Amino acid sequence: MKKLALHWKILIGMAGGALFGLVAAKFGMNKFVVDWIAPFGTIFVNSLKLIAVPLIIASLIKGVSDLEDISKLSKMGGKTLSFYLLSTVLAVSLGLLLVNIVKPGNLIKEETRIELLEAYSGDAQSKIEQAGAAKDQGPLQALVDLVPSNIFAATADNKNMLQVIFFVIFFGIGLILIPEEKRRPVKNFFDSLNEVILKLIDLIMLAAPIGVFALLAKLIVESPSGDIFLALLGYGATVIAGLAILIFGVYPLVVKLFTGKGYGFFFKGIAPAQLLAFSTSSSAATLPVTMERVEEHLGVDEEVASFVLPIGATINMDGTSLYQAVAAVFIAQAFNIDLSLYAQLGIIITATLASIGSAAVPSAGLVMLVIVLGQAGIPEAGLALIFAIDRPLDMCRTVVNVTGDATVAMIVAKSENKLGDPAVKEWDDNYSK
Ligand code: ASP
């Protein structure tokens, strides 16, 4: 008998977890969920994060060294970065368009605004402080931050992915430039390391349905009251509408136009990564699975996927940038601040940069939103207005972030003549058995 495919198992885990959370909350068993169920979700996410840095190192070194010459590297690098930038600017513009049409901020009543500001001002303050350090720095700080002074320190913290990527590409360039016989042992080592890590992903994913069950159950028992949700419905719906347009409209259409691959093929291929992105709210934690799905199920050659995707997980966040644009204008509307066209153009630039700078972890987009608000002259305390429903929106925007990366990987692969028919390897079959 054919066993259930992985995405169905994950979906069942998610639904089961949500249901369990609802029942537990009803019977006052919140503490039980937090003490006895939630830790399994944490273990699952930790095990994915555990292999994120080794995966980026092994796959990027493999990716760069497979390119074999510098001109190939700069061509693919240029293409990748251009597509990422283009998709992010498009996402911010779409967000701005929607929020200006729907105007969800005007739906917030004065008393609700005061209530929300009071309830979440503490949480908002801590995010403002986290972002404060970044804001006080000079204009070239982002460039300075790109170059680590110690690679071991950089790899010790999952938040320094860009530094790790910088080092690894640098290392890969060195590897390309040395003679073939000297290069071979190092390359073979990283190729094998890559294989081992792919195997580990395979093993971790066996526990995915249990992991997402625990994550969802915890989320439900910890979510705030329904009233607040209701007040923010207009805002949440605007963000979700924008994200849905990207996921169900723009990406599959672009994939069809550029690669000729259809809707069903695309979603069947990427669905498990999307579900995982939704459950973990972290593109970094999802990266191992995104890579596996894009290579084995969407037919992107390993050479392209192992270069494009680790970079994308770190810098390409279309969902986050769209959300930041909507949230900034929503807060301005709620405070009755009229944003000029000039201010809105500024949001396109800052939201693009802020999404690039956001770490691929839960709530990172919310922290970086402070910078977008500051630049546009919108009160940062307004963060408190959107706190209550940030988590569900974070889950949805992470799905978009991951889908955007997969889309660009397919386009780059097509343009490089490296998009083939998916070759589902034997290890992947383990999932669906
Ligand atoms: N959670 C998002 C991600 O990991 C980032 C964010 O928007 O907060 O992709």
PDB file of C-alpha atoms in Angstrom, residues 13-14 16-18 20 33 36-44 208-221 279:
ATOM      1  CA  GLY A  13       0.387  16.919  12.541  1.00  0.00           C
ATOM      2  CA  MET A  14      -0.433  20.625  12.291  1.00  0.00           C
ATOM      3  CA  GLY A  16      -3.843  17.647  15.295  1.00  0.00           C
ATOM      4  CA  GLY A  17      -1.626  20.050  17.223  1.00  0.00           C
ATOM      5  CA  ALA A  18      -4.001  22.982  16.713  1.00  0.00           C
ATOM      6  CA  PHE A  20      -5.109  19.556  20.823  1.00  0.00           C
ATOM      7  CA  VAL A  33       1.059  21.687  26.953  1.00  0.00           C
ATOM      8  CA  TRP A  36       5.057  18.285  28.270  1.00  0.00           C
ATOM      9  CA  ILE A  37       4.260  18.965  24.613  1.00  0.00           C
ATOM     10  CA  ALA A  38       6.051  22.190  23.657  1.00  0.00           C
ATOM     11  CA  PRO A  39       9.573  20.862  24.374  1.00  0.00           C
ATOM     12  CA  PHE A  40       9.231  18.401  21.471  1.00  0.00           C
ATOM     13  CA  GLY A  41       8.599  21.322  19.144  1.00  0.00           C
ATOM     14  CA  THR A  42      11.667  23.096  20.490  1.00  0.00           C
ATOM     15  CA  ILE A  43      13.774  19.966  20.040  1.00  0.00           C
ATOM     16  CA  PHE A  44      12.561  19.624  16.459  1.00  0.00           C
ATOM     17  CA  ALA A 208       8.393  16.454  11.374  1.00  0.00           C
ATOM     18  CA  PRO A 209       4.737  15.517  11.998  1.00  0.00           C
ATOM     19  CA  ILE A 210       5.399  15.237  15.761  1.00  0.00           C
ATOM     20  CA  GLY A 211       7.468  18.430  15.753  1.00  0.00           C
ATOM     21  CA  VAL A 212       4.786  20.510  14.056  1.00  0.00           C
ATOM     22  CA  PHE A 213       2.094  18.987  16.298  1.00  0.00           C
ATOM     23  CA  ALA A 214       3.969  20.289  19.340  1.00  0.00           C
ATOM     24  CA  LEU A 215       4.691  23.691  17.754  1.00  0.00           C
ATOM     25  CA  LEU A 216       1.074  24.305  16.848  1.00  0.00           C
ATOM     26  CA  ALA A 217      -0.312  23.091  20.196  1.00  0.00           C
ATOM     27  CA  LYS A 218       1.991  25.494  22.049  1.00  0.00           C
ATOM     28  CA  LEU A 219       1.103  28.353  19.745  1.00  0.00           C
ATOM     29  CA  ILE A 220      -2.615  27.911  20.340  1.00  0.00           C
ATOM     30  CA  VAL A 221      -2.416  27.798  24.144  1.00  0.00           C
ATOM     31  CA  SER A 279       5.129  25.781  11.590  1.00  0.00           C
TER      32      SER A 279
END
